[in-house]
Amino acid sequence: FGLQASPRDTSKIWELMDSYQGSDKLALQQSIVHHVEYTLARTRFDFSKFHSYQALSHSVRDRLIEAFNDTNLHFHQMDAKRIYYLSLEFLIGRCLQNALVNLDLEDDYREALLELGYKLEELYDEEVDPALGNGGLGRLAACFLDSLATLNYPSFGYGIRYTYGIFKQLIKDGYQVESPDFWLNQGNPWEIERLDVQYQIRFYGFVKKVWDHGVERSVWEGGETIMARAYDTPIPGYNTQNTIALRLWKSHPASEFDFSSFNTGDYFKALEQRQKAEYITSVLYPNDSTDAGKELRLKQQYLLVSASMQDIVRRFKRRKVLDWNAFPSKVAVQLNDTHPALAIVELLRILIDIEQLDNMSAWQIVTKSFNYTNHTVLPEALEKWGVPLIEKLLPRHLEIIYLINFLFLEKVQQKYPNNWGKLSALSIVEEEGTKKVRMANLSIVGSKFVNGVAKIHTELLKTTIFKEFFEMHPNKFQNKTNGVTPRRWVRCANPALAALYDRVLGSDKWVQDMELLKQLEPNVSDPQFVRDFQMIKMENKERFVHWIRKTCQVDLNIDSLFDIQVKRIHEYKRQLMNILYVIYRYLVIKESSPEERKRIVPRSVCFGGKAAPGYVNAKRVIKLINSVADVINNDHQIGDLLKVVFMPNYNVSNAQIIIPAAELSQHISTAGTEASGTSNMKFIMNGCLILGTLDGANVEIDEAVGRENIFIFGTQVEDVDNMKEKMRNTDPHEYFPQELLKVFQEIDNGRFGHNQELKWIIDSIRHKNDNYLVGQDFKDYIKAQQQVDDLYRQPNEWAKKSIYNAIRSFKFSSDRTIQEYAEEIWQLKPIKVPEPAAQMHER
Amino acid sequence: FGLQASPRDTSKIWELMDSYQGSDKLALQQSIVHHVEYTLARTRFDFSKFHSYQALSHSVRDRLIEAFNDTNLHFHQMDAKRIYYLSLEFLIGRCLQNALVNLDLEDDYREALLELGYKLEELYDEEVDPALGNGGLGRLAACFLDSLATLNYPSFGYGIRYTYGIFKQLIKDGYQVESPDFWLNQGNPWEIERLDVQYQIRFYGFVKKVWDHGVERSVWEGGETIMARAYDTPIPGYNTQNTIALRLWKSHPASEFDFSSFNTGDYFKALEQRQKAEYITSVLYPNDSTDAGKELRLKQQYLLVSASMQDIVRRFKRRKVLDWNAFPSKVAVQLNDTHPALAIVELLRILIDIEQLDNMSAWQIVTKSFNYTNHTVLPEALEKWGVPLIEKLLPRHLEIIYLINFLFLEKVQQKYPNNWGKLSALSIVEEEGTKKVRMANLSIVGSKFVNGVAKIHTELLKTTIFKEFFEMHPNKFQNKTNGVTPRRWVRCANPALAALYDRVLGSDKWVQDMELLKQLEPNVSDPQFVRDFQMIKMENKERFVHWIRKTCQVDLNIDSLFDIQVKRIHEYKRQLMNILYVIYRYLVIKESSPEERKRIVPRSVCFGGKAAPGYVNAKRVIKLINSVADVINNDHQIGDLLKVVFMPNYNVSNAQIIIPAAELSQHISTAGTEASGTSNMKFIMNGCLILGTLDGANVEIDEAVGRENIFIFGTQVEDVDNMKEKMRNTDPHEYFPQELLKVFQEIDNGRFGHNQELKWIIDSIRHKNDNYLVGQDFKDYIKAQQQVDDLYRQPNEWAKKSIYNAIRSFKFSSDRTIQEYAEEIWQLKPIKVPEPAAQMHER
C-alpha cells in the first residue's frame, strides 16, 4: 500500500502540468464557473448561495493544490527533515477566508464574485466549522500548522477525521443539550481524499515468537485488521508558496478477504463486522469526561499513531539510501499531550519486528526522534490505560512497553540504587490496584525533550508532577509558551485593525513578523490613532451586537462594557465565580439610588463554552448562567445597566466574531490550574484588557503588557495549598465573604428560580469543598472589577491600555513559539519553496 | 430541502458556461492532466496506472456532465413527461468504456492516452464493477436505462446506493466463500453527489388524526427520521446528446436535532442512534434467500420509494401551474418487480396527507401513473410482508393499504357478489396465519398496466398466479419481452464483431437499429463473411482462454467447443443437470476405445454464477462442479477432450469476456420456471448457439432464429405438472434413466471425493423429490447434446447457424422492449436534446 512510483515515462504529462492557473478577474470567474458546471454539475434552474460557496471553494482549492504539490515535490527533492505534529485534535476553523488571505487573493476574488452577483463575506458564512477538537489543545495544534507553513518549516500534521466532531451545543430551557454535529453533511471541499494512501491497522490477536537466524523475532498475528485512509487538508502559509498537509485518518473496512478469520460462512455477520471498522474514527471523545467508550478511544489513538508512523517510515524509506541511523536527522515527532504516546511504541514495533533492527538501535532512534508536550499539571488529568485492556487490544505493544520500562528502570536503579520511591514514581507501569500504563511516563522516557506550555506551567512540571524525572534528566525539560496565529486572529478576524496596522506601518509585513508592532508604541500618544482604534472597536462591537441579536435574541447596549469569558466550562476555570459576581453586581444595582445608578458602568457580560456531556457540575453552571440571565435581562429596573448572555455553541468561527468585540476578557482560573490558555492571547491581540489571575500565560502577558495594562487579582500559586488548607479548616460563614454569602442567600431564596440544581451548584463549593478557591478570591475579584469600572469611565485611557495590549502581544504569536520549537527542540531549518516564475502564470 | 431556485441574476455565470470542452487530442490530454493535478492532487513522484484511470474517468465525466446538464435543462424547458424506473437493483457494470463508446470518443481518447504512455484497454481493467444487483432483474434495469437514453426518452432510474453490493464470490477448496465487496473503496468517479438533494424519511412513530375545516386528516409523527441523499450516475445514450440519470439514494443521519426524541441527555447513545442511519442502505440483500434482516430490507424499500416519490412530486410541483390532475400526463412510474410497490402507498400518502387531496382524486392519480412488471411465476417467490411489521414501521401506510383494499374489494364484491374465493384470492391482505400484505396484489391493484417479461411468462401469469386479476381486468395485462442493449453486449463486449458489421453494413447505424442486421442474411452464404465470423470467434476465445488461465489456473483447448452456463445458481436453472451430464460424458470417454476417442468432440464446460449465501442446495452444486472439475481436469487419460471450469465471481465485466467467446450456451430451466432470462439474448447476439428448454425467452428465440438454429429439448410447460405427478408416483429406479443412475452410483462410490455433501446433492432429487425434472429430461438432454456434437464436427455449418443467431437477434434488443413500453404502457414520446452548435465546441 501507499504511494507507488510511476512505472512509465510520464514526461508528457508533467510537461502539460507545468503551468499555473491565472489570478486575473476573468480567470477566477472562469474557474468558479468551471466548478459550478463540472464539479457540482449544476444547471441554470437550480443554483443557490451554497452552490456558489462550493464552487468558490473548489476554485480556491485548485490554487492551494498547485502550491501544495510544489511543496511536497520540493521537500522530497531537498530530502528535507520534517516535523510531524501528532494530535488527536485539530480545531482548524473555517478554511475559505484563511486560504484567500494567506494566498493574497481575497480582494481579487471579492471583485470577481461581485460581478457574478455574490458578496464574498456572505459566502464565508456558508462554510461549516470543522469541529475536530474539544478546546485549547486542538486549536493550538491548528495555530501551529499555520505558523509552520508560514515560516516554511517542512512539516505535517497528523490527526483523525472524526465523522462527528465535538457536539453542537444547544440551549433548551437554560440547559445545555448536546446535538451530534455531522459536519460532513455539507461535503468538505477542503480535503483531498487519498484513495491510495492507506495502511492496515491490527487490533487484538496474539504474538508469535519465531526463530530467525538465531534471533528471536515477534510476529503479531490474528485479531482484526482494518484500514486507515488519508485525507489531506492543505494548510497554506502566509505570503509564501509553502503549503503543508494536515493529514487526517479515517477508518474503513479492508477490501481483502481474510480466510483465516472467516467464520463458518455467516456472510451477514461478516458484513456487520466489516461495517464496525467505520465506527472507529467516528466520534471525537471529550478529553475531560469519562463518558467515552474506553476501548474505542484507545483504538482511535492506536489508529492515529500506527497509520502515521507507517506513513512516516514509508516516506523515510523512499530516500535513495536506506540508513536507519539517519532517521532522527530526517524525522522529528511532536506528541501533543500523551494521547498519541503509543507512537513511541509503534515505531519501536515497526523498527524491531518489521525492519528487524535490534532493540537497542531501535530505542536509540526512537528516543532521538520523539518529543512530548504536556498540557496539564492536574495529576488526575494524566492519562493512564489499564494493562488488561492494552494486553487484549495491543499484545505486542504491551511487551514493548515492558521492555522500555525494564531498560529505563535499570538506569534508575543505577542512579538511585534501591530507591523504591523513585522507582515507583518513575515507572511507566503503575502497580497499585489494576496495573496501569502511565502515558506521561512513557512519553517522557521515550522523548528527547519534554515541554510545558507556559513559564509557570513548566516550572510546576519540574517541581511537582514530573519532579523525579526532572531531577534525573534536567536537560530534557524546556518551556515553550503557547502562541496563536495573527493570520486568523487579527488579519482574518479583525480586518479593520489589520488595515490600520497596514496603513500606519506602511505594509502588511507585521502579519508575518509581529515584532514590527513595537514600532507603534509612539502612536499611542497620537489622538487620531487612538480614535481610529476606538472606531474599529466600535465596528467590531456592532458586528457582535448584530450577531448576538440573531443567535441569542438579546439586544446589547453598544455603549456598555463588553465583558467576555469564553472557554470550556470547567470548575477550575471558575465561570462560577464570574456569574456569582454578576449576581452580586445585580444586587448592588438593585439597591442603588437613581443618583448612584448614573455612575454605574453599564456591562454586558457574555459567556460561551461547552461542558463535557458527562460533567454534571459544569452543565449546572450553564444552567445557573442562563437562569440569572433570564432574571436580569427581563428586569426593567435594570435596563441597559447589566445584561447577561450565554452564547451557545462557542467555536472557532464564533470566536472570530466575539474576540475582536471584547473590551474586557476574563481568565480567572485558580492559580496553578491552567497550563497556558491561548484565548487570552487572542483577546490582547485584538486590543482587549484582561481581568485575570496569575495563572498560565497570564503571567507572561502581565510581563509583556505591563501591570498597568492588565487587571490582576487572586491567590498566587505558591499560596494555593495554604489557602485550601485554610478553606477546609474554616467555618464557611467566616471563610466566605459577606458579599458572596448574600449571593448564596438570594439563590437559595429562589430569586433565580426554584430549581434544585441552582442550590446544588452552590453546594459544590460552600461546604468546605471550595477546591478552586472561589470564596478565597472573591473579595479581591470585586476589587479588581471596581478597577475595571473606574478605568472604563475614562474611554481614552481604556483605549490606550487596550492598544498597549495589542501592540505588545507579539510574543504570543505562534510564529515565535514555533521558531523556538524548531531551533531548540526539532533542530529544523526552514526550506522555502521557490515561487513559480511569472511567465508560468499563463494557463 | 431539495433544489432551490436561484435568488439572483446569474446571467454572467451562464454566459461563462456557454461553451463545451474540446475533443481534439490536445484538449483531451489537457483535460486528463488537469484532473491529475487538481482532482487527484498528484505530483510527479507518485503516480500510478490507477491514478491514470481516475484522471481519465474524471475527464470523461466532465463530458458526460455537459450532456447531462443540457438534457436536464431541456426536459425541464419542454415540460416533458418522464418515466421513472424504480428498482431495488441496477447492475450497470463498468462505466468507462460504455461512456466512451456512447459519446463516440473511444478512438480519440485511445490516441490521446497513447501519447501520454497509457493503453486505454489497460485502464478499463482498473475500474471496479459496481455490483448493485443480484442477477437478471438488476441487469435488465441497466439495459433499459441505456435504451431509454439512446431512444431519447425523458427518464430517470431510481435505486439504492448500497455500500456493499452483492458479495464477491471466492472459491476455497471447491466451496463458495462470500467476501464483502466494498466497491467504493476505490472511489467512484461516475457518481455526482447531490449534497442538496435529500429528503427526510420517517420510520415508526404514530398517526395522529386532526380535524381541519371539517375534514379528518392524518398526521404521521414521532419515530425516527433519517435523510436520503441523491447520487446521480449520468447514463449517456448512443450517438445522442441525451444523457439521463440513474439516481441512487444513500441514507445518512439528519443534521437537525429533534428535541422531542432527546432522551435524558445521553449524548453517546444519541450518537449511536444517528450512526445507525447509515446502515440502512449499506447491504444489498439477496432476492432469493431468507437471510436478510427483514426489517432492514423493508426500510430499504421504503427509503427508495419515499425519497423517489418526494423527488418526483417536487419536480412535478416546479411546473408553472400546479394541477394535480395533470400528474399522470407528466409522470409514469414503472415498478421493477414488487420490491418498490410501497411507492403506490407513499404517493397516496403524499397526495392525501401532505398535498391534502381527497382520497378518491389521489387514488385516480396514482392508478393512472403506476405500472408493474412481474418477474416470476413461482408462487413462493411472491413478496409478502407481515402486517405487524408494516404496522410498526409504517403505521400510516398500513392504514392506506387497508383503504385501498377496502375500495378494491368493494368492486370485486360488485362484480362477483359473495364470491369468497375471489375475494380471498384478490385481497391485498392475506388473512391466513399472521396477516400479510401481498405486494403483487397491491402492485396490480395500484397499477394501470401489469406485464410479464416473455410471451410464455405472461401467458402463465394470466392463467395461473394472476388468473383472477386477469379475469377481472383483462386489459391490464400486457407482455413485454425483455431485451438487452447491443451497445454493451455487442459494441463494447465484441468490438471485432461490431467492426465486421460496420464494414459490411457501411455504418454503425445497426448499433441503434438492430433490425438493420436483417440485411446480412445474404452474407451467410458468403464464405469470406463466414470465415471472418470464425476468426472473430477465435479471437474472442483466445481472450477468454487467457482470462481463464489468469483467474482459474486452467488451460483450455482453444479448439474445443466452449460450452457455457452462467447465471445465478438455482435448482430451477438446473446447473445440476449440466454437471451430471458432464459426469456422464466423462464416463463415456473413459470407456471409449482410442479409436472412438478420435471422434469425440472436445468440450470445455464452463460454469459461472453465485449462490445466495443461505441457499444450501445451490452452494452444494458449486461444490459438486468443482469436485468434478478437479477429477476430470487432472485425469491424464482425458487430456483436452473434456475440461470443466467454475469461473468465480460471475459479474457484468466478466460476462463481457465470457459471452463473446461462447459457442454453445445452456439455458435449461424446467419449463415454466424462468420468467425470461436475458443472458440467452446476449449469447445469441454474439453468435452463439443455444441448448435450451422451451422456457422463458427461449421460446421466442426459437421462433426468431428458427428451430434449425437452436437445440431444444425437454418437457414442455403443459406437461410439467403431469411429469411431476409421474415422478412422485414412480419408483426412482424406473423413473431415472440408466445413464443417470450410473452417474449417481459413481458419485456414491466416491469417484469425486468422499465428501458427504456430494451425496446430499443427489439426495435432493433422487427420492421422488426431483421437482425440477432432471431425471425426466435427462435422456432428451443427452440426445440434444449428441446433436450439438454432430453439428460441431461441421465447423462451417456451426458457424452459419451461429451467424443466424446473431443477425436474427434484433428482436431482443432492449430498444425494441423500451419502445413497446413507451408506446403501449407509458404513452411517452422521445424528446431529442439539441446537439451543441459546432462553434460552441471551442473552450
PDB file of N, CA and C in Angstrom, chain B residues 388-410:
ATOM      1  N   PRO B 388     -47.912  -6.982  11.088  1.00  0.00           N
ATOM      2  CA  PRO B 388     -47.356  -6.382  12.320  1.00  0.00           C
ATOM      3  C   PRO B 388     -46.097  -5.552  12.042  1.00  0.00           C
ATOM      4  N   LEU B 389     -45.255  -6.034  11.120  1.00  0.00           N
ATOM      5  CA  LEU B 389     -44.031  -5.281  10.818  1.00  0.00           C
ATOM      6  C   LEU B 389     -44.379  -3.961  10.132  1.00  0.00           C
ATOM      7  N   ILE B 390     -45.263  -4.023   9.159  1.00  0.00           N
ATOM      8  CA  ILE B 390     -45.640  -2.781   8.469  1.00  0.00           C
ATOM      9  C   ILE B 390     -46.298  -1.817   9.449  1.00  0.00           C
ATOM     10  N   GLU B 391     -47.122  -2.363  10.326  1.00  0.00           N
ATOM     11  CA  GLU B 391     -47.823  -1.510  11.286  1.00  0.00           C
ATOM     12  C   GLU B 391     -46.838  -0.782  12.193  1.00  0.00           C
ATOM     13  N   LYS B 392     -45.789  -1.485  12.562  1.00  0.00           N
ATOM     14  CA  LYS B 392     -44.792  -0.873  13.448  1.00  0.00           C
ATOM     15  C   LYS B 392     -43.958   0.165  12.688  1.00  0.00           C
ATOM     16  N   LEU B 393     -43.493  -0.241  11.503  1.00  0.00           N
ATOM     17  CA  LEU B 393     -42.536   0.597  10.778  1.00  0.00           C
ATOM     18  C   LEU B 393     -43.220   1.737  10.031  1.00  0.00           C
ATOM     19  N   LEU B 394     -44.403   1.449   9.467  1.00  0.00           N
ATOM     20  CA  LEU B 394     -45.062   2.424   8.590  1.00  0.00           C
ATOM     21  C   LEU B 394     -46.560   2.461   8.907  1.00  0.00           C
ATOM     22  N   PRO B 395     -46.890   2.958  10.102  1.00  0.00           N
ATOM     23  CA  PRO B 395     -48.282   2.864  10.551  1.00  0.00           C
ATOM     24  C   PRO B 395     -49.271   3.537   9.594  1.00  0.00           C
ATOM     25  N   ARG B 396     -48.887   4.662   9.038  1.00  0.00           N
ATOM     26  CA  ARG B 396     -49.813   5.366   8.156  1.00  0.00           C
ATOM     27  C   ARG B 396     -49.992   4.591   6.847  1.00  0.00           C
ATOM     28  N   HIS B 397     -48.938   3.944   6.411  1.00  0.00           N
ATOM     29  CA  HIS B 397     -49.044   3.189   5.165  1.00  0.00           C
ATOM     30  C   HIS B 397     -49.978   2.006   5.310  1.00  0.00           C
ATOM     31  N   LEU B 398     -49.965   1.393   6.488  1.00  0.00           N
ATOM     32  CA  LEU B 398     -50.865   0.269   6.686  1.00  0.00           C
ATOM     33  C   LEU B 398     -52.317   0.749   6.586  1.00  0.00           C
ATOM     34  N   GLU B 399     -52.605   1.896   7.182  1.00  0.00           N
ATOM     35  CA  GLU B 399     -53.965   2.454   7.063  1.00  0.00           C
ATOM     36  C   GLU B 399     -54.347   2.625   5.599  1.00  0.00           C
ATOM     37  N   ILE B 400     -53.407   3.161   4.824  1.00  0.00           N
ATOM     38  CA  ILE B 400     -53.715   3.437   3.415  1.00  0.00           C
ATOM     39  C   ILE B 400     -53.888   2.126   2.642  1.00  0.00           C
ATOM     40  N   ILE B 401     -53.070   1.128   2.987  1.00  0.00           N
ATOM     41  CA  ILE B 401     -53.231  -0.171   2.327  1.00  0.00           C
ATOM     42  C   ILE B 401     -54.625  -0.734   2.604  1.00  0.00           C
ATOM     43  N   TYR B 402     -55.053  -0.611   3.841  1.00  0.00           N
ATOM     44  CA  TYR B 402     -56.407  -1.087   4.174  1.00  0.00           C
ATOM     45  C   TYR B 402     -57.457  -0.306   3.392  1.00  0.00           C
ATOM     46  N   LEU B 403     -57.217   0.982   3.241  1.00  0.00           N
ATOM     47  CA  LEU B 403     -58.153   1.812   2.486  1.00  0.00           C
ATOM     48  C   LEU B 403     -58.227   1.347   1.028  1.00  0.00           C
ATOM     49  N   ILE B 404     -57.053   1.144   0.415  1.00  0.00           N
ATOM     50  CA  ILE B 404     -57.015   0.672  -0.971  1.00  0.00           C
ATOM     51  C   ILE B 404     -57.748  -0.655  -1.098  1.00  0.00           C
ATOM     52  N   ASN B 405     -57.436  -1.537  -0.172  1.00  0.00           N
ATOM     53  CA  ASN B 405     -58.024  -2.869  -0.224  1.00  0.00           C
ATOM     54  C   ASN B 405     -59.538  -2.801  -0.083  1.00  0.00           C
ATOM     55  N   PHE B 406     -59.999  -1.942   0.796  1.00  0.00           N
ATOM     56  CA  PHE B 406     -61.434  -1.776   1.002  1.00  0.00           C
ATOM     57  C   PHE B 406     -62.101  -1.317  -0.289  1.00  0.00           C
ATOM     58  N   LEU B 407     -61.536  -0.280  -0.912  1.00  0.00           N
ATOM     59  CA  LEU B 407     -62.116   0.251  -2.147  1.00  0.00           C
ATOM     60  C   LEU B 407     -62.122  -0.821  -3.232  1.00  0.00           C
ATOM     61  N   PHE B 408     -61.028  -1.584  -3.311  1.00  0.00           N
ATOM     62  CA  PHE B 408     -60.913  -2.584  -4.354  1.00  0.00           C
ATOM     63  C   PHE B 408     -61.871  -3.753  -4.114  1.00  0.00           C
ATOM     64  N   LEU B 409     -61.909  -4.229  -2.896  1.00  0.00           N
ATOM     65  CA  LEU B 409     -62.766  -5.393  -2.622  1.00  0.00           C
ATOM     66  C   LEU B 409     -64.243  -5.047  -2.784  1.00  0.00           C
ATOM     67  N   GLU B 410     -64.584  -3.776  -2.574  1.00  0.00           N
ATOM     68  CA  GLU B 410     -65.961  -3.340  -2.846  1.00  0.00           C
ATOM     69  C   GLU B 410     -66.317  -3.594  -4.307  1.00  0.00           C
TER      70      GLU B 410
END
